[in-house]
XYZ file of C-alpha atoms in Angstrom:
456
model
C 0.143 0.178 0.218
C 0.984 3.890 -0.858
C 2.454 5.151 2.536
C 1.990 9.461 1.611
C 5.386 11.222 2.293
C 4.948 13.479 5.649
C 7.816 16.381 5.316
C 5.256 17.223 1.230
C 2.679 18.182 4.277
C 5.140 19.306 6.650
C 6.068 22.486 4.059
C 2.770 23.522 3.101
C 1.845 22.968 6.811
C 5.030 25.465 8.349
C 4.160 27.712 4.597
C 0.652 28.189 5.963
C 1.204 28.974 9.610
C 3.792 31.409 9.158
C 1.760 32.943 7.417
C -1.501 33.369 9.943
C 1.952 35.626 11.666
C 0.595 37.734 10.173
C -6.855 38.482 10.580
C -9.487 40.430 9.796
C -10.173 44.616 10.236
C -9.546 45.199 13.452
C -12.761 44.988 16.189
C -11.675 47.271 19.250
C -10.338 50.117 17.170
C -14.406 51.233 16.507
C -14.613 52.036 20.607
C -11.453 53.828 20.895
C -13.274 56.988 21.242
C -11.162 60.500 19.285
C -9.129 58.420 16.775
C -10.849 59.352 13.618
C -9.588 55.960 11.956
C -13.219 54.145 14.083
C -15.423 55.593 11.825
C -13.660 52.481 9.351
C -16.587 50.074 11.172
C -19.233 53.300 10.786
C -19.003 55.577 8.279
C -22.170 57.292 10.421
C -19.892 58.000 13.244
C -19.232 61.605 13.568
C -14.850 61.779 14.105
C -14.680 64.893 15.976
C -16.353 68.210 15.667
C -13.601 70.171 13.527
C -11.634 68.986 11.246
C -8.462 66.589 11.339
C -5.395 65.782 9.278
C -3.590 62.042 9.188
C -0.223 62.123 8.892
C 0.847 60.753 4.887
C 1.590 57.379 5.749
C 1.557 57.309 8.816
C -2.458 58.053 9.495
C -3.383 54.428 9.776
C -0.975 51.367 9.682
C -3.113 47.762 9.974
C -1.898 44.616 9.211
C -3.943 41.435 10.730
C -3.879 38.132 10.595
C -5.423 34.553 11.504
C -5.812 31.112 11.039
C -8.826 29.092 12.610
C -6.907 26.123 12.363
C -3.803 25.615 14.162
C -1.090 27.880 16.222
C 2.478 27.079 16.134
C 3.170 25.633 19.057
C 0.299 22.917 17.775
C 2.519 22.022 15.672
C 5.965 22.078 17.452
C 5.736 20.040 20.027
C 7.711 18.762 23.429
C 9.179 14.762 22.097
C 8.694 13.797 25.846
C 12.920 13.096 25.696
C 14.149 16.323 27.315
C 14.094 19.766 25.393
C 13.423 17.863 21.611
C 11.023 19.462 20.081
C 8.373 17.182 16.820
C 6.020 18.241 14.958
C 3.241 16.375 16.117
C 0.740 16.555 13.509
C -1.772 14.291 15.144
C -2.381 16.701 17.799
C -3.061 19.417 15.391
C -6.011 17.174 13.721
C -7.474 17.935 17.551
C -7.543 21.257 17.075
C -8.653 21.818 13.870
C -11.908 22.446 12.347
C -13.966 20.182 9.985
C -13.417 23.177 7.845
C -10.146 26.515 8.713
C -9.200 29.951 7.372
C -6.718 31.641 6.900
C -6.953 35.862 6.338
C -4.758 38.298 6.487
C -5.268 41.806 5.323
C -2.911 44.202 5.244
C -3.148 48.661 5.025
C -1.847 51.813 4.668
C -3.778 55.142 4.693
C -2.004 56.908 2.299
C -3.574 61.082 3.125
C -6.796 61.375 4.936
C -8.092 64.743 6.406
C -12.289 65.776 7.240
C -13.707 68.156 8.660
C -17.727 69.059 9.216
C -19.418 71.473 7.970
C -22.753 72.330 9.515
C -24.849 68.884 10.525
C -22.782 67.291 7.511
C -18.691 65.250 7.848
C -17.313 65.256 5.131
C -13.160 63.180 4.458
C -11.266 62.305 2.280
C -8.796 59.355 2.454
C -5.984 57.436 -0.025
C -5.282 54.221 1.072
C -3.391 51.186 0.071
C -4.703 47.586 1.873
C -4.195 44.193 0.472
C -6.898 41.300 1.758
C -6.093 37.650 0.852
C -9.211 34.673 2.077
C -8.644 30.694 2.159
C -9.955 28.140 3.741
C -8.552 24.432 4.407
C -10.727 21.511 5.543
C -9.930 19.516 8.377
C -9.336 16.445 5.518
C -6.277 17.521 4.395
C -4.214 16.219 7.220
C -5.884 13.612 7.104
C -3.626 12.427 3.442
C -0.793 11.267 6.992
C -2.845 8.198 7.319
C -2.158 7.093 4.023
C -4.157 5.261 1.720
C -5.319 2.011 4.521
C -6.220 1.332 7.467
C -4.032 -2.044 8.079
C -5.908 -3.112 11.613
C -9.440 -3.064 10.087
C -8.057 -3.756 6.425
C -9.932 -1.489 4.332
C -8.930 1.475 2.275
C -8.409 5.064 3.613
C -10.034 7.749 1.510
C -9.369 11.559 0.827
C -11.548 13.654 0.003
C -10.696 16.870 -0.532
C -13.180 19.140 -1.957
C -13.971 22.895 -1.557
C -10.356 24.708 -0.851
C -10.325 28.056 -1.714
C -7.748 30.854 -1.423
C -8.619 34.701 -2.861
C -6.254 37.504 -2.598
C -6.897 41.232 -4.313
C -4.143 44.040 -3.271
C -5.143 47.733 -4.483
C -4.949 51.091 -4.389
C -8.645 53.190 -2.882
C -10.004 56.319 -2.878
C -12.788 56.824 -0.764
C -15.056 60.709 0.078
C -16.646 60.407 2.884
C -19.869 62.729 4.447
C -22.068 62.097 7.326
C -24.804 63.273 8.098
C -27.355 64.490 11.297
C -31.182 63.711 10.634
C -31.905 64.794 13.646
C -30.601 64.830 17.790
C -31.722 60.700 17.479
C -29.351 59.313 13.916
C -26.851 60.178 11.310
C -26.086 58.160 8.511
C -23.098 58.102 6.420
C -22.422 56.597 3.253
C -17.940 56.351 1.400
C -17.288 56.235 -1.864
C -15.049 54.213 -3.369
C -12.936 54.109 -5.965
C -10.188 51.117 -6.736
C -7.472 50.463 -8.665
C -6.323 46.626 -9.209
C -2.976 45.937 -8.898
C -3.012 41.982 -8.448
C -5.352 39.085 -7.178
C -5.995 35.560 -7.039
C -8.870 33.644 -7.523
C -9.735 30.124 -7.185
C -12.655 29.190 -9.038
C -12.485 26.152 -7.643
C -9.703 23.787 -6.366
C -11.226 20.008 -4.872
C -9.338 16.536 -5.049
C -10.486 12.913 -4.458
C -8.061 10.072 -3.370
C -9.634 6.984 -3.173
C -8.416 3.500 -2.847
C -10.549 0.425 -4.045
C -10.857 -3.346 -2.395
C -8.165 -4.656 -5.245
C -5.374 -1.794 -3.684
C -6.172 0.476 -6.544
C -5.140 4.369 -5.974
C -7.398 6.441 -7.999
C -7.273 11.055 -7.394
C -9.279 12.667 -9.551
C -9.996 16.074 -9.321
C -10.518 19.159 -10.851
C -8.960 23.292 -10.730
C -9.050 26.992 -12.096
C -7.300 29.246 -10.765
C -6.973 33.393 -12.051
C -4.331 34.987 -11.565
C -3.138 38.893 -13.236
C 0.961 38.273 -11.393
C 3.570 38.253 -14.337
C 4.787 35.679 -15.258
C 6.327 33.607 -18.228
C 4.517 30.311 -19.869
C 5.868 27.656 -21.385
C 3.284 25.125 -22.994
C 4.647 21.503 -24.716
C 4.257 20.719 -28.480
C 0.182 20.205 -27.278
C -0.518 23.958 -27.125
C -0.962 22.245 -22.157
C 0.986 24.613 -20.155
C 4.492 22.887 -19.684
C 6.133 25.511 -17.191
C 4.447 28.981 -15.157
C 8.147 31.985 -14.637
C 7.032 34.095 -11.882
C 8.617 38.003 -12.602
C 8.950 41.007 -10.500
C 7.830 43.930 -11.869
C 5.435 45.676 -10.139
C 6.531 49.070 -9.956
C 5.196 52.187 -8.209
C 3.673 53.468 -10.962
C 1.194 50.046 -11.225
C -0.005 50.962 -7.917
C -2.595 53.683 -9.711
C -2.998 53.014 -12.905
C -5.679 52.979 -14.409
C -6.014 49.730 -16.273
C -8.048 47.088 -13.167
C -10.623 50.237 -12.429
C -13.718 49.092 -9.366
C -16.139 50.372 -7.502
C -16.931 49.966 -3.875
C -19.173 51.753 -1.015
C -19.803 51.541 2.214
C -23.295 52.248 4.089
C -23.858 53.308 7.791
C -26.087 54.485 10.073
C -25.846 55.453 13.880
C -29.002 55.670 16.019
C -29.139 57.528 19.940
C -32.048 54.980 21.756
C -31.796 56.536 25.305
C -29.083 59.552 26.689
C -27.077 56.788 26.882
C -27.567 53.830 25.180
C -26.375 53.919 21.823
C -26.582 51.069 18.401
C -25.299 51.130 14.835
C -25.025 49.023 12.128
C -22.642 49.279 8.691
C -21.900 47.133 5.472
C -18.166 47.949 5.027
C -16.548 47.487 1.077
C -20.018 46.026 -0.899
C -18.571 46.899 -4.422
C -16.086 44.956 -7.548
C -13.210 45.730 -8.742
C -12.758 44.681 -12.873
C -8.847 43.073 -14.143
C -8.533 43.570 -17.612
C -5.048 43.650 -17.812
C -2.503 40.175 -18.009
C -4.499 37.945 -16.335
C -5.355 34.117 -17.192
C -7.285 31.907 -15.700
C -5.366 28.085 -15.565
C -7.807 25.238 -15.128
C -7.006 20.874 -14.754
C -9.568 17.892 -14.573
C -8.695 14.217 -15.094
C -8.322 10.993 -13.239
C -4.788 9.424 -12.664
C -4.689 5.810 -11.792
C -1.980 4.018 -10.050
C -1.708 0.397 -9.461
C 1.758 -0.342 -8.266
C 5.368 -0.648 -8.792
C 6.152 -3.841 -10.630
C 9.770 -4.261 -8.670
C 10.471 -8.208 -10.572
C 12.897 -7.026 -12.870
C 14.772 -4.434 -10.383
C 14.865 -8.350 -7.997
C 16.024 -10.316 -10.925
C 18.604 -7.920 -12.619
C 21.272 -5.652 -10.240
C 20.674 -2.755 -13.019
C 18.747 -0.110 -10.766
C 15.979 1.389 -12.897
C 13.700 2.551 -10.109
C 15.136 6.560 -12.039
C 13.445 5.721 -15.174
C 9.559 4.175 -13.097
C 9.064 7.064 -11.147
C 9.864 9.627 -13.988
C 7.115 7.358 -15.989
C 4.788 7.270 -12.959
C 5.048 11.629 -12.862
C 4.457 12.130 -16.803
C 1.168 9.639 -16.906
C 0.581 12.139 -13.672
C 0.940 15.063 -16.316
C -0.486 13.541 -19.186
C -4.153 12.847 -16.399
C -3.844 16.168 -15.816
C -2.834 18.329 -18.280
C -3.095 22.491 -17.210
C -4.661 25.080 -19.857
C -4.677 28.850 -19.866
C -7.000 30.888 -20.719
C -7.226 35.002 -21.137
C -10.060 38.132 -20.399
C -11.145 40.233 -17.886
C -12.635 38.839 -14.278
C -14.956 40.735 -11.863
C -13.758 40.154 -8.291
C -15.920 41.351 -5.080
C -14.312 42.860 -1.678
C -14.774 40.374 0.631
C -17.151 42.342 2.384
C -18.721 42.624 6.046
C -22.144 43.631 8.287
C -21.644 45.327 11.026
C -23.964 45.287 14.303
C -22.733 47.801 16.910
C -24.245 49.257 20.459
C -22.059 50.463 23.102
C -23.374 52.348 26.658
C -22.348 55.569 28.048
C -22.341 53.988 31.127
C -20.131 57.854 32.674
C -19.115 60.313 31.528
C -15.768 59.394 31.609
C -16.391 54.718 30.544
C -18.773 53.166 28.704
C -19.323 49.706 27.330
C -20.192 48.065 23.793
C -20.314 45.457 21.609
C -20.067 44.646 18.478
C -20.454 41.846 15.770
C -18.714 41.392 12.747
C -20.156 39.085 10.222
C -18.008 37.907 6.962
C -18.319 35.173 4.071
C -14.853 33.193 3.283
C -15.954 30.785 0.114
C -20.041 30.767 0.923
C -19.365 29.763 5.217
C -20.585 32.229 7.555
C -17.574 33.420 9.977
C -19.199 35.783 12.531
C -16.600 37.206 15.570
C -18.470 38.453 18.777
C -16.614 41.664 20.567
C -17.538 43.010 23.320
C -15.604 46.162 24.871
C -15.182 48.500 27.743
C -13.606 52.110 26.994
C -11.950 54.736 29.310
C -11.307 58.473 29.225
C -9.930 61.291 30.349
C -10.625 65.042 29.624
C -9.394 64.961 25.928
C -6.223 63.521 25.896
C -6.078 60.024 27.081
C -8.341 57.559 25.712
C -7.785 53.737 26.117
C -10.639 50.510 25.527
C -9.717 47.340 27.298
C -11.756 43.947 24.702
C -13.117 40.444 24.878
C -13.339 37.898 21.142
C -14.917 35.539 20.433
C -13.860 34.780 16.997
C -13.274 31.416 15.326
C -11.947 28.221 17.248
C -10.422 30.773 18.914
C -12.368 31.595 22.024
C -10.352 33.624 24.314
C -9.168 37.175 22.515
C -7.826 40.091 24.933
C -8.224 43.459 22.702
C -6.639 46.604 24.170
C -6.060 50.481 22.562
C -4.915 53.056 23.387
C -4.905 57.108 22.157
C -2.825 59.682 23.411
C -3.113 63.891 23.135
C -0.730 66.967 23.066
C -3.296 69.744 21.817
C -3.042 69.069 18.505
C -0.971 65.925 18.412
C -2.610 62.219 18.765
C -1.010 59.162 18.863
C -3.577 56.148 19.062
C -2.302 51.861 18.735
C -4.771 49.124 19.156
C -5.052 45.424 18.859
C -7.583 42.829 19.036
C -5.084 40.307 20.615
C -3.064 42.134 23.516
C -2.355 38.850 24.525
C -0.631 37.123 21.736
C 2.141 40.000 21.644
C 3.637 37.872 24.195
C 3.358 34.335 23.160
C 3.253 34.819 19.290
C 3.409 31.033 19.600
C -0.039 30.061 20.816
C -1.820 32.413 18.663
C -4.754 31.696 16.310
C -5.303 35.450 15.203
C -2.628 37.997 15.237
C -3.363 41.759 15.304
C -2.742 45.914 15.375
C -3.409 49.511 14.448
C -0.746 52.612 14.590
C -1.448 55.589 13.626
C -1.046 59.806 14.159
C -3.190 62.194 13.607
C -3.512 65.962 13.802
C -6.640 67.359 14.460
C -8.380 70.273 15.864
C -12.016 70.880 17.504
């Protein structure tokens, strides 16, 4: 029977673990009073009573990352022999769920300012953003078991369906407007022009490993992935894709190029229910980008059957032809899964989210809050819930402490602090303050820092 090589999957897992060191939007940020960037979560919120300027390239720097399945310490564990460590895939399989997610987001605020005019507040922001999401099944880790259960004398089959990956990189130019309808209701929106830089998205990645009772192993699958990354494509004599060589041809001009255009919008509402209770709702990053330059779709579908190796000739002969045999297997596999390519425009969405928030003003200097953030990854619904308590001291200091429940990681302690000296403001906020001191055990890590000038 065939035993899959664990080191191949270990390489994949270690790469995935490193990705998790970089989660989607930071939830605690909305509770940090006096910081203009809190309106990212709801454009109806009023950031200040006067006007503000975000320091160019320093107003908001955000890096978020998550891996709902496992942390570094779930993979690398004590071996039980002194101080040595071991790769423990059996333990990882007990920690992950049937479907698991990677998410990564990075934002650099290049320019930002806003001002109040009557009942309205206007803002302009230019941001560069990177977003990536992927899901992987628990069955991926079951490959370590091979394809035969010797104790039960029966085959082990593996279904790796519904794997998904998506990433987009773009520049966003956003015009914001909020308006106070009355003392109880305020609405807001942000209209965004989007300049696409790069994208990768899978249409489908499905694979099945099936072993019959007579030990015939069949691998069937299909995959389709689109990208506009710069590359050179090489073909065989039949016109199928033989090799791809990615090149490093992105320049500064690509980040403001108008070849890949899109449109996005945020909506929000803010409602003062009582003198102390405030609630809000918002839709964030609703829109899409159409990529028109150098978009290539790679596709393959096929079935490969492996009957085993005939080693009789090797036993009877002194010649070692094993390399020739495995070269033949490789060629048969390539013939079963021919890769084709095609070109054409492709429209992809912004991976938006729906947010509900509420806060209760206990004292002038003390408030408590609740936030529910919801989004999809390849049709899988992902909810997050955060509770927070915030404190302010006059106009020069505000802070927040939060607790967030996220997929397969129910305990995340967040913290934020904003310090004001006259118009100068510096702030920092994270959903996972505890992770800063224990990176190896963290599944979610994020942070946002920035510098503003605020004139009330």
